[in-house]
PDB file of C-alpha atoms in Angstrom:
ATOM      1  CA  UNK A1004      91.332  16.058 124.008  1.00 98.00           C
ATOM      2  CA  UNK A1005      89.010  13.258 125.099  1.00 98.00           C
ATOM      3  CA  UNK A1006      85.333  13.458 124.108  1.00 98.00           C
ATOM      4  CA  UNK A1007      82.889  10.912 125.518  1.00 98.00           C
ATOM      5  CA  UNK A1008      79.824  10.135 123.423  1.00 98.00           C
ATOM      6  CA  UNK A1009      76.768   8.640 125.094  1.00 98.00           C
ATOM      7  CA  UNK A1010      73.494   8.091 123.322  1.00 98.00           C
ATOM      8  CA  UNK A1011      69.992   6.661 123.447  1.00 98.00           C
ATOM      9  CA  UNK A1012      69.435   7.036 127.161  1.00 98.00           C
ATOM     10  CA  UNK A1013      65.611   6.767 126.945  1.00 97.00           C
ATOM     11  CA  UNK A1014      64.982   8.080 130.438  1.00 97.00           C
ATOM     12  CA  UNK A1015      61.653   6.881 131.824  1.00 95.00           C
ATOM     13  CA  UNK A1016      60.030   6.843 135.234  1.00 88.00           C
ATOM     14  CA  UNK A1017      61.095   3.764 137.168  1.00 83.00           C
ATOM     15  CA  UNK A1018      57.495   2.632 137.523  1.00 83.00           C
ATOM     16  CA  UNK A1019      56.978   2.635 133.743  1.00 85.00           C
ATOM     17  CA  UNK A1020      59.788   0.489 132.295  1.00 89.00           C
ATOM     18  CA  UNK A1021      60.500   0.653 128.593  1.00 85.00           C
ATOM     19  CA  UNK A1022      58.712  -2.147 126.700  1.00 85.00           C
ATOM     20  CA  UNK A1023      57.443  -3.263 130.085  1.00 84.00           C
ATOM     21  CA  UNK A1024      60.878  -4.581 131.067  1.00 89.00           C
ATOM     22  CA  UNK A1025      63.793  -2.125 130.817  1.00 91.00           C
ATOM     23  CA  UNK A1026      64.219   0.349 133.687  1.00 93.00           C
ATOM     24  CA  UNK A1027      66.595   2.812 132.076  1.00 95.00           C
ATOM     25  CA  UNK A1028      67.491   5.145 134.934  1.00 95.00           C
ATOM     26  CA  UNK A1029      70.034   2.772 136.586  1.00 95.00           C
ATOM     27  CA  UNK A1030      71.743   2.362 133.217  1.00 96.00           C
ATOM     28  CA  UNK A1031      71.961   6.128 132.815  1.00 97.00           C
ATOM     29  CA  UNK A1032      73.353   6.531 136.328  1.00 97.00           C
ATOM     30  CA  UNK A1033      75.975   3.873 135.616  1.00 98.00           C
ATOM     31  CA  UNK A1034      76.900   5.626 132.370  1.00 98.00           C
ATOM     32  CA  UNK A1035      77.408   8.928 134.186  1.00 98.00           C
ATOM     33  CA  UNK A1036      79.646   7.205 136.722  1.00 98.00           C
ATOM     34  CA  UNK A1037      81.636   5.548 133.925  1.00 98.00           C
ATOM     35  CA  UNK A1038      82.090   8.821 132.072  1.00 98.00           C
ATOM     36  CA  UNK A1039      83.312  10.553 135.220  1.00 98.00           C
ATOM     37  CA  UNK A1040      85.823   7.746 135.772  1.00 97.00           C
ATOM     38  CA  UNK A1041      87.341   8.458 132.333  1.00 97.00           C
ATOM     39  CA  UNK A1042      87.613  12.227 133.059  1.00 98.00           C
ATOM     40  CA  UNK A1043      86.938  13.422 129.496  1.00 98.00           C
ATOM     41  CA  UNK A1044      87.115  17.070 128.519  1.00 98.00           C
ATOM     42  CA  UNK A1045      83.491  17.063 127.364  1.00 98.00           C
ATOM     43  CA  UNK A1046      80.510  14.783 126.785  1.00 98.00           C
ATOM     44  CA  UNK A1047      78.355  14.664 123.647  1.00 98.00           C
ATOM     45  CA  UNK A1048      74.874  13.207 124.228  1.00 98.00           C
ATOM     46  CA  UNK A1049      73.546  12.318 120.788  1.00 98.00           C
ATOM     47  CA  UNK A1050      69.808  12.085 121.214  1.00 96.00           C
ATOM     48  CA  UNK A1051      66.897  10.059 122.557  1.00 97.00           C
ATOM     49  CA  UNK A1052      67.592  11.643 125.894  1.00 98.00           C
ATOM     50  CA  UNK A1053      64.122  10.604 127.082  1.00 97.00           C
ATOM     51  CA  UNK A1054      61.631   8.023 125.880  1.00 96.00           C
ATOM     52  CA  UNK A1055      58.416  10.047 125.700  1.00 95.00           C
ATOM     53  CA  UNK A1056      59.707  13.603 126.026  1.00 96.00           C
ATOM     54  CA  UNK A1057      57.773  14.668 129.117  1.00 96.00           C
ATOM     55  CA  UNK A1058      58.889  17.348 131.539  1.00 96.00           C
ATOM     56  CA  UNK A1059      59.119  14.688 134.258  1.00 96.00           C
ATOM     57  CA  UNK A1060      61.475  12.548 132.186  1.00 97.00           C
ATOM     58  CA  UNK A1061      63.690  15.543 131.409  1.00 98.00           C
ATOM     59  CA  UNK A1062      63.830  16.470 135.098  1.00 97.00           C
ATOM     60  CA  UNK A1063      64.931  12.932 135.994  1.00 97.00           C
ATOM     61  CA  UNK A1064      67.462  12.982 133.170  1.00 98.00           C
ATOM     62  CA  UNK A1065      68.887  16.356 134.119  1.00 98.00           C
ATOM     63  CA  UNK A1066      69.396  15.186 137.706  1.00 97.00           C
ATOM     64  CA  UNK A1067      71.641  12.422 136.355  1.00 98.00           C
ATOM     65  CA  UNK A1068      73.449  14.394 133.638  1.00 98.00           C
ATOM     66  CA  UNK A1069      74.194  17.245 136.024  1.00 98.00           C
ATOM     67  CA  UNK A1070      76.363  14.784 137.975  1.00 98.00           C
ATOM     68  CA  UNK A1071      78.784  14.767 135.036  1.00 98.00           C
ATOM     69  CA  UNK A1072      82.057  16.429 135.994  1.00 98.00           C
ATOM     70  CA  UNK A1073      82.855  17.734 132.487  1.00 98.00           C
ATOM     71  CA  UNK A1074      80.553  19.975 130.453  1.00 98.00           C
ATOM     72  CA  UNK A1075      77.998  18.143 128.359  1.00 98.00           C
ATOM     73  CA  UNK A1076      76.277  19.002 125.088  1.00 98.00           C
ATOM     74  CA  UNK A1077      72.954  17.607 123.885  1.00 98.00           C
ATOM     75  CA  UNK A1078      71.024  17.134 120.665  1.00 98.00           C
ATOM     76  CA  UNK A1079      67.501  15.713 120.359  1.00 98.00           C
ATOM     77  CA  UNK A1080      66.439  12.369 118.966  1.00 98.00           C
ATOM     78  CA  UNK A1081      63.103  11.166 117.666  1.00 97.00           C
ATOM     79  CA  UNK A1082      61.937  10.321 121.213  1.00 97.00           C
ATOM     80  CA  UNK A1083      62.578  13.905 122.362  1.00 97.00           C
ATOM     81  CA  UNK A1084      60.424  17.020 122.163  1.00 97.00           C
ATOM     82  CA  UNK A1085      61.952  20.389 121.434  1.00 97.00           C
ATOM     83  CA  UNK A1086      59.903  22.471 123.877  1.00 96.00           C
ATOM     84  CA  UNK A1087      60.362  20.380 127.018  1.00 97.00           C
ATOM     85  CA  UNK A1088      64.026  19.799 126.122  1.00 97.00           C
ATOM     86  CA  UNK A1089      64.730  23.534 125.906  1.00 97.00           C
ATOM     87  CA  UNK A1090      62.750  24.192 129.086  1.00 97.00           C
ATOM     88  CA  UNK A1091      64.729  21.566 131.010  1.00 97.00           C
ATOM     89  CA  UNK A1092      68.195  22.907 130.141  1.00 98.00           C
ATOM     90  CA  UNK A1093      67.944  26.730 130.347  1.00 96.00           C
ATOM     91  CA  UNK A1094      71.600  27.094 131.384  1.00 96.00           C
ATOM     92  CA  UNK A1095      72.754  25.415 128.147  1.00 97.00           C
ATOM     93  CA  UNK A1096      73.158  28.684 126.309  1.00 96.00           C
ATOM     94  CA  UNK A1097      74.390  27.041 123.099  1.00 97.00           C
ATOM     95  CA  UNK A1098      70.856  25.693 122.522  1.00 97.00           C
ATOM     96  CA  UNK A1099      68.964  27.991 120.138  1.00 96.00           C
ATOM     97  CA  UNK A1100      65.726  29.460 121.469  1.00 94.00           C
ATOM     98  CA  UNK A1101      63.745  28.394 118.395  1.00 94.00           C
ATOM     99  CA  UNK A1102      64.060  26.478 115.158  1.00 94.00           C
ATOM    100  CA  UNK A1103      66.252  23.412 114.664  1.00 97.00           C
ATOM    101  CA  UNK A1104      68.490  22.546 117.603  1.00 98.00           C
ATOM    102  CA  UNK A1105      71.756  23.171 115.736  1.00 98.00           C
ATOM    103  CA  UNK A1106      74.815  24.485 117.551  1.00 98.00           C
ATOM    104  CA  UNK A1107      78.602  24.644 117.546  1.00 98.00           C
ATOM    105  CA  UNK A1108      81.121  24.534 120.389  1.00 98.00           C
ATOM    106  CA  UNK A1109      84.546  26.014 119.677  1.00 97.00           C
ATOM    107  CA  UNK A1110      85.871  25.718 123.221  1.00 96.00           C
ATOM    108  CA  UNK A1111      88.130  22.701 122.671  1.00 98.00           C
ATOM    109  CA  UNK A1112      90.969  21.618 120.368  1.00 97.00           C
ATOM    110  CA  UNK A1113      88.320  19.762 118.371  1.00 98.00           C
ATOM    111  CA  UNK A1114      85.291  21.727 117.223  1.00 98.00           C
ATOM    112  CA  UNK A1115      81.921  20.053 117.931  1.00 98.00           C
ATOM    113  CA  UNK A1116      78.874  20.656 115.734  1.00 98.00           C
ATOM    114  CA  UNK A1117      75.452  19.347 116.763  1.00 98.00           C
ATOM    115  CA  UNK A1118      72.668  18.953 114.206  1.00 98.00           C
ATOM    116  CA  UNK A1119      68.928  18.410 114.619  1.00 98.00           C
ATOM    117  CA  UNK A1120      67.401  15.605 112.523  1.00 98.00           C
ATOM    118  CA  UNK A1121      64.054  15.327 114.335  1.00 98.00           C
ATOM    119  CA  UNK A1122      60.812  15.169 112.356  1.00 97.00           C
ATOM    120  CA  UNK A1123      58.164  15.754 115.057  1.00 94.00           C
ATOM    121  CA  UNK A1124      55.930  12.744 115.484  1.00 93.00           C
ATOM    122  CA  UNK A1125      58.047  10.494 113.244  1.00 96.00           C
ATOM    123  CA  UNK A1126      60.700   7.874 113.934  1.00 96.00           C
ATOM    124  CA  UNK A1127      62.871   8.661 110.929  1.00 97.00           C
ATOM    125  CA  UNK A1128      65.060  11.738 110.616  1.00 98.00           C
ATOM    126  CA  UNK A1129      65.574  14.458 108.035  1.00 98.00           C
ATOM    127  CA  UNK A1130      67.880  17.454 107.642  1.00 98.00           C
ATOM    128  CA  UNK A1131      66.063  20.668 106.818  1.00 97.00           C
ATOM    129  CA  UNK A1132      67.487  23.047 104.232  1.00 97.00           C
ATOM    130  CA  UNK A1133      68.173  25.425 107.134  1.00 97.00           C
ATOM    131  CA  UNK A1134      70.229  22.757 108.914  1.00 98.00           C
ATOM    132  CA  UNK A1135      72.198  21.855 105.777  1.00 98.00           C
ATOM    133  CA  UNK A1136      72.998  25.530 105.187  1.00 98.00           C
ATOM    134  CA  UNK A1137      74.029  25.898 108.831  1.00 98.00           C
ATOM    135  CA  UNK A1138      76.390  22.945 108.540  1.00 98.00           C
ATOM    136  CA  UNK A1139      78.003  24.321 105.390  1.00 98.00           C
ATOM    137  CA  UNK A1140      78.434  27.766 106.950  1.00 98.00           C
ATOM    138  CA  UNK A1141      79.971  26.403 110.141  1.00 98.00           C
ATOM    139  CA  UNK A1142      82.396  24.101 108.334  1.00 98.00           C
ATOM    140  CA  UNK A1143      83.546  26.937 106.097  1.00 98.00           C
ATOM    141  CA  UNK A1144      84.091  29.237 109.080  1.00 98.00           C
ATOM    142  CA  UNK A1145      86.985  27.249 110.589  1.00 97.00           C
ATOM    143  CA  UNK A1146      89.441  24.566 109.538  1.00 97.00           C
ATOM    144  CA  UNK A1147      89.931  23.227 113.066  1.00 97.00           C
ATOM    145  CA  UNK A1148      89.524  19.450 113.455  1.00 98.00           C
ATOM    146  CA  UNK A1149      85.781  18.907 113.736  1.00 98.00           C
ATOM    147  CA  UNK A1150      83.292  16.297 114.917  1.00 98.00           C
ATOM    148  CA  UNK A1151      79.785  16.560 113.450  1.00 98.00           C
ATOM    149  CA  UNK A1152      77.055  14.836 115.438  1.00 98.00           C
ATOM    150  CA  UNK A1153      73.428  14.034 114.691  1.00 98.00           C
ATOM    151  CA  UNK A1154      70.979  11.500 116.080  1.00 98.00           C
ATOM    152  CA  UNK A1155      69.876   9.686 112.927  1.00 98.00           C
ATOM    153  CA  UNK A1156      72.717   8.194 110.861  1.00 98.00           C
ATOM    154  CA  UNK A1157      72.814   9.713 107.353  1.00 98.00           C
ATOM    155  CA  UNK A1158      73.913   6.408 105.788  1.00 98.00           C
ATOM    156  CA  UNK A1159      72.447   2.881 105.573  1.00 97.00           C
ATOM    157  CA  UNK A1160      74.029   0.052 107.543  1.00 97.00           C
ATOM    158  CA  UNK A1161      72.358  -3.132 106.304  1.00 95.00           C
ATOM    159  CA  UNK A1162      70.239  -3.297 109.468  1.00 95.00           C
ATOM    160  CA  UNK A1163      67.105  -2.997 107.363  1.00 94.00           C
ATOM    161  CA  UNK A1164      64.677  -2.570 110.236  1.00 93.00           C
ATOM    162  CA  UNK A1165      66.628   0.489 111.365  1.00 96.00           C
ATOM    163  CA  UNK A1166      67.623   1.755 107.915  1.00 96.00           C
ATOM    164  CA  UNK A1167      63.931   2.419 107.253  1.00 95.00           C
ATOM    165  CA  UNK A1168      64.065   5.106 109.953  1.00 96.00           C
ATOM    166  CA  UNK A1169      67.543   6.569 109.313  1.00 97.00           C
ATOM    167  CA  UNK A1170      68.099  10.184 108.222  1.00 98.00           C
ATOM    168  CA  UNK A1171      66.261   9.783 104.933  1.00 97.00           C
ATOM    169  CA  UNK A1172      67.945  12.664 103.113  1.00 97.00           C
ATOM    170  CA  UNK A1173      71.430  11.989 104.428  1.00 97.00           C
ATOM    171  CA  UNK A1174      72.762  11.953 100.877  1.00 97.00           C
ATOM    172  CA  UNK A1175      72.233  15.735 100.846  1.00 98.00           C
ATOM    173  CA  UNK A1176      74.673  16.039 103.729  1.00 98.00           C
ATOM    174  CA  UNK A1177      77.391  13.924 102.104  1.00 98.00           C
ATOM    175  CA  UNK A1178      78.707  16.473  99.563  1.00 98.00           C
ATOM    176  CA  UNK A1179      78.906  19.144 102.260  1.00 98.00           C
ATOM    177  CA  UNK A1180      81.007  16.912 104.507  1.00 98.00           C
ATOM    178  CA  UNK A1181      83.167  15.841 101.562  1.00 98.00           C
ATOM    179  CA  UNK A1182      84.156  19.461 100.850  1.00 98.00           C
ATOM    180  CA  UNK A1183      85.831  19.865 104.232  1.00 98.00           C
ATOM    181  CA  UNK A1184      88.764  17.542 105.002  1.00 97.00           C
ATOM    182  CA  UNK A1185      88.992  18.828 108.573  1.00 98.00           C
ATOM    183  CA  UNK A1186      85.851  16.832 109.473  1.00 98.00           C
ATOM    184  CA  UNK A1187      87.449  14.053 111.502  1.00 97.00           C
ATOM    185  CA  UNK A1188      84.255  12.209 112.404  1.00 98.00           C
ATOM    186  CA  UNK A1189      80.535  12.142 111.770  1.00 98.00           C
ATOM    187  CA  UNK A1190      78.909  10.552 114.824  1.00 98.00           C
ATOM    188  CA  UNK A1191      75.360   9.400 115.430  1.00 98.00           C
ATOM    189  CA  UNK A1192      73.138   7.322 117.685  1.00 98.00           C
ATOM    190  CA  UNK A1193      69.631   5.905 117.096  1.00 98.00           C
ATOM    191  CA  UNK A1194      70.722   2.395 116.061  1.00 98.00           C
ATOM    192  CA  UNK A1195      71.760   1.178 119.532  1.00 97.00           C
ATOM    193  CA  UNK A1196      74.784  -0.593 118.031  1.00 97.00           C
ATOM    194  CA  UNK A1197      78.467   0.213 117.353  1.00 98.00           C
ATOM    195  CA  UNK A1198      78.802   0.695 113.589  1.00 98.00           C
ATOM    196  CA  UNK A1199      81.617   2.206 111.486  1.00 98.00           C
ATOM    197  CA  UNK A1200      81.738   3.254 107.835  1.00 98.00           C
ATOM    198  CA  UNK A1201      83.918   5.335 105.529  1.00 98.00           C
ATOM    199  CA  UNK A1202      81.485   7.959 104.292  1.00 98.00           C
ATOM    200  CA  UNK A1203      81.699  11.259 102.445  1.00 98.00           C
ATOM    201  CA  UNK A1204      85.499  11.220 102.574  1.00 97.00           C
ATOM    202  CA  UNK A1205      85.695  10.806 106.332  1.00 98.00           C
ATOM    203  CA  UNK A1206      84.917   8.241 109.026  1.00 98.00           C
ATOM    204  CA  UNK A1207      81.405   7.922 110.426  1.00 98.00           C
ATOM    205  CA  UNK A1208      80.380   6.042 113.548  1.00 98.00           C
ATOM    206  CA  UNK A1209      77.246   5.059 115.397  1.00 98.00           C
ATOM    207  CA  UNK A1210      77.544   4.700 119.157  1.00 98.00           C
ATOM    208  CA  UNK A1211      75.873   1.889 121.086  1.00 98.00           C
ATOM    209  CA  UNK A1212      73.248   2.726 123.671  1.00 98.00           C
ATOM    210  CA  UNK A1213      74.090   3.185 127.336  1.00 98.00           C
ATOM    211  CA  UNK A1214      71.030   0.997 128.046  1.00 96.00           C
ATOM    212  CA  UNK A1215      69.517  -1.628 125.715  1.00 96.00           C
ATOM    213  CA  UNK A1216      70.858  -2.544 122.263  1.00 97.00           C
ATOM    214  CA  UNK A1217      69.197  -3.380 118.944  1.00 96.00           C
ATOM    215  CA  UNK A1218      69.468  -6.970 117.743  1.00 95.00           C
ATOM    216  CA  UNK A1219      72.143  -7.468 115.079  1.00 95.00           C
ATOM    217  CA  UNK A1220      69.908  -8.713 112.261  1.00 93.00           C
ATOM    218  CA  UNK A1221      70.388  -8.120 108.524  1.00 93.00           C
ATOM    219  CA  UNK A1222      67.052  -9.654 107.477  1.00 91.00           C
ATOM    220  CA  UNK A1223      64.291  -7.533 105.962  1.00 88.00           C
ATOM    221  CA  UNK A1224      61.898  -6.707 108.764  1.00 82.00           C
ATOM    222  CA  UNK A1225      59.553  -3.847 109.540  1.00 79.00           C
ATOM    223  CA  UNK A1226      60.621  -3.401 113.141  1.00 78.00           C
ATOM    224  CA  UNK A1227      63.906  -3.914 114.975  1.00 83.00           C
ATOM    225  CA  UNK A1228      64.032  -5.827 118.246  1.00 91.00           C
ATOM    226  CA  UNK A1229      66.001  -5.014 121.395  1.00 93.00           C
ATOM    227  CA  UNK A1230      68.367  -7.101 123.494  1.00 95.00           C
ATOM    228  CA  UNK A1231      70.233  -6.541 126.756  1.00 94.00           C
ATOM    229  CA  UNK A1232      73.742  -6.734 125.363  1.00 96.00           C
ATOM    230  CA  UNK A1233      76.298  -4.794 127.443  1.00 97.00           C
ATOM    231  CA  UNK A1234      75.761  -1.026 127.529  1.00 98.00           C
ATOM    232  CA  UNK A1235      78.599   1.036 126.100  1.00 98.00           C
ATOM    233  CA  UNK A1236      79.789   4.434 124.927  1.00 98.00           C
ATOM    234  CA  UNK A1237      82.413   5.825 122.575  1.00 98.00           C
ATOM    235  CA  UNK A1238      85.550   7.694 123.628  1.00 98.00           C
ATOM    236  CA  UNK A1239      86.959   9.926 120.897  1.00 98.00           C
ATOM    237  CA  UNK A1240      90.599  10.779 121.684  1.00 98.00           C
ATOM    238  CA  UNK A1241      92.247  13.538 119.629  1.00 98.00           C
ATOM    239  CA  UNK A1242      95.983  14.261 119.549  1.00 97.00           C
ATOM    240  CA  UNK A1243      97.924  16.301 116.976  1.00 96.00           C
ATOM    241  CA  UNK A1244      99.963  13.285 115.847  1.00 96.00           C
ATOM    242  CA  UNK A1245      97.045  10.876 115.380  1.00 96.00           C
ATOM    243  CA  UNK A1246      93.906  12.885 114.819  1.00 96.00           C
ATOM    244  CA  UNK A1247      90.887  11.182 116.370  1.00 97.00           C
ATOM    245  CA  UNK A1248      91.114   7.592 117.556  1.00 98.00           C
ATOM    246  CA  UNK A1249      87.823   6.128 118.780  1.00 98.00           C
ATOM    247  CA  UNK A1250      87.427   3.449 121.441  1.00 98.00           C
ATOM    248  CA  UNK A1251      84.306   1.529 122.465  1.00 98.00           C
ATOM    249  CA  UNK A1252      84.098   1.514 126.270  1.00 98.00           C
ATOM    250  CA  UNK A1253      81.739  -0.969 127.907  1.00 97.00           C
ATOM    251  CA  UNK A1254      79.827   0.131 130.988  1.00 97.00           C
ATOM    252  CA  UNK A1255      79.717  -2.238 133.944  1.00 94.00           C
ATOM    253  CA  UNK A1256      81.878  -4.555 136.016  1.00 92.00           C
ATOM    254  CA  UNK A1257      83.090  -7.585 134.073  1.00 92.00           C
ATOM    255  CA  UNK A1258      85.848  -8.660 136.459  1.00 92.00           C
ATOM    256  CA  UNK A1259      89.515  -7.739 136.426  1.00 88.00           C
ATOM    257  CA  UNK A1260      91.739  -6.198 135.468  1.00 91.00           C
ATOM    258  CA  UNK A1261      93.931  -9.306 135.516  1.00 91.00           C
ATOM    259  CA  UNK A1262      97.598  -9.708 134.619  1.00 92.00           C
ATOM    260  CA  UNK A1263      98.258 -11.796 131.487  1.00 88.00           C
ATOM    261  CA  UNK A1264      99.960 -15.066 132.452  1.00 87.00           C
ATOM    262  CA  UNK A1265     101.862 -16.730 129.624  1.00 87.00           C
ATOM    263  CA  UNK A1266     101.841 -20.509 129.527  1.00 87.00           C
ATOM    264  CA  UNK A1267     105.377 -22.011 129.732  1.00 87.00           C
ATOM    265  CA  UNK A1268     104.720 -23.569 126.309  1.00 90.00           C
ATOM    266  CA  UNK A1269     103.930 -20.187 124.708  1.00 87.00           C
ATOM    267  CA  UNK A1270     105.977 -19.936 121.475  1.00 88.00           C
ATOM    268  CA  UNK A1271     107.637 -16.706 122.561  1.00 73.00           C
ATOM    269  CA  UNK A1272     109.223 -18.328 125.618  1.00 64.00           C
TER     270      UNK A1272
END
């Protein structure tokens, strides 16, 4: 099974670029094209689907995401709004009609669980007691290999400007994850950077944004800054003999591919 993870799309109208500079729609279109080129079995979109959460933004986003060849699954981020999100994707029957946007897909060799960490009106995330109970119940219901996804990472990274707005009660999730060895990955977005950590007895990863990235900066600051480093996504490949192996796939044309040419003086010659 191949699962593509894209995150932090921040769809806006073209005439209102993000931060006055970043027009996100072309980045999203390029990400959709890149995903289709990889032909994954499914796509997991881990939040910040839009930038303001308006019906217009969701309509623009849906027009792009509906070009995906494989089925796609969505969770909200802090830039999303539950009502307009639900209204925009009525055919996504896995989305609950009310309450936290928590769901499970059991249609693939790897089970996918989506969790809602949104605190309306706030940048940071939290897991409600309802969501934590849902996670525990779903993990106990099956021992299939499982990926758990949420927008806000439940662990600090050292990027202090972003750690201030992580999932603030992520430590309450850790013992639940640790009880279930079939959790192959915990995946998140929000930080606009590729980050990996061993956490709660498993591997956890943050995917980079398909648009703009956050500056890699470990200094203590109140607000993170953005930079136009290459957009990227994660490809999670599961096989019975390896479990999940994750690859970072950059989006865009960087030349090549080219054949390696060994110099005549190369030591192996």
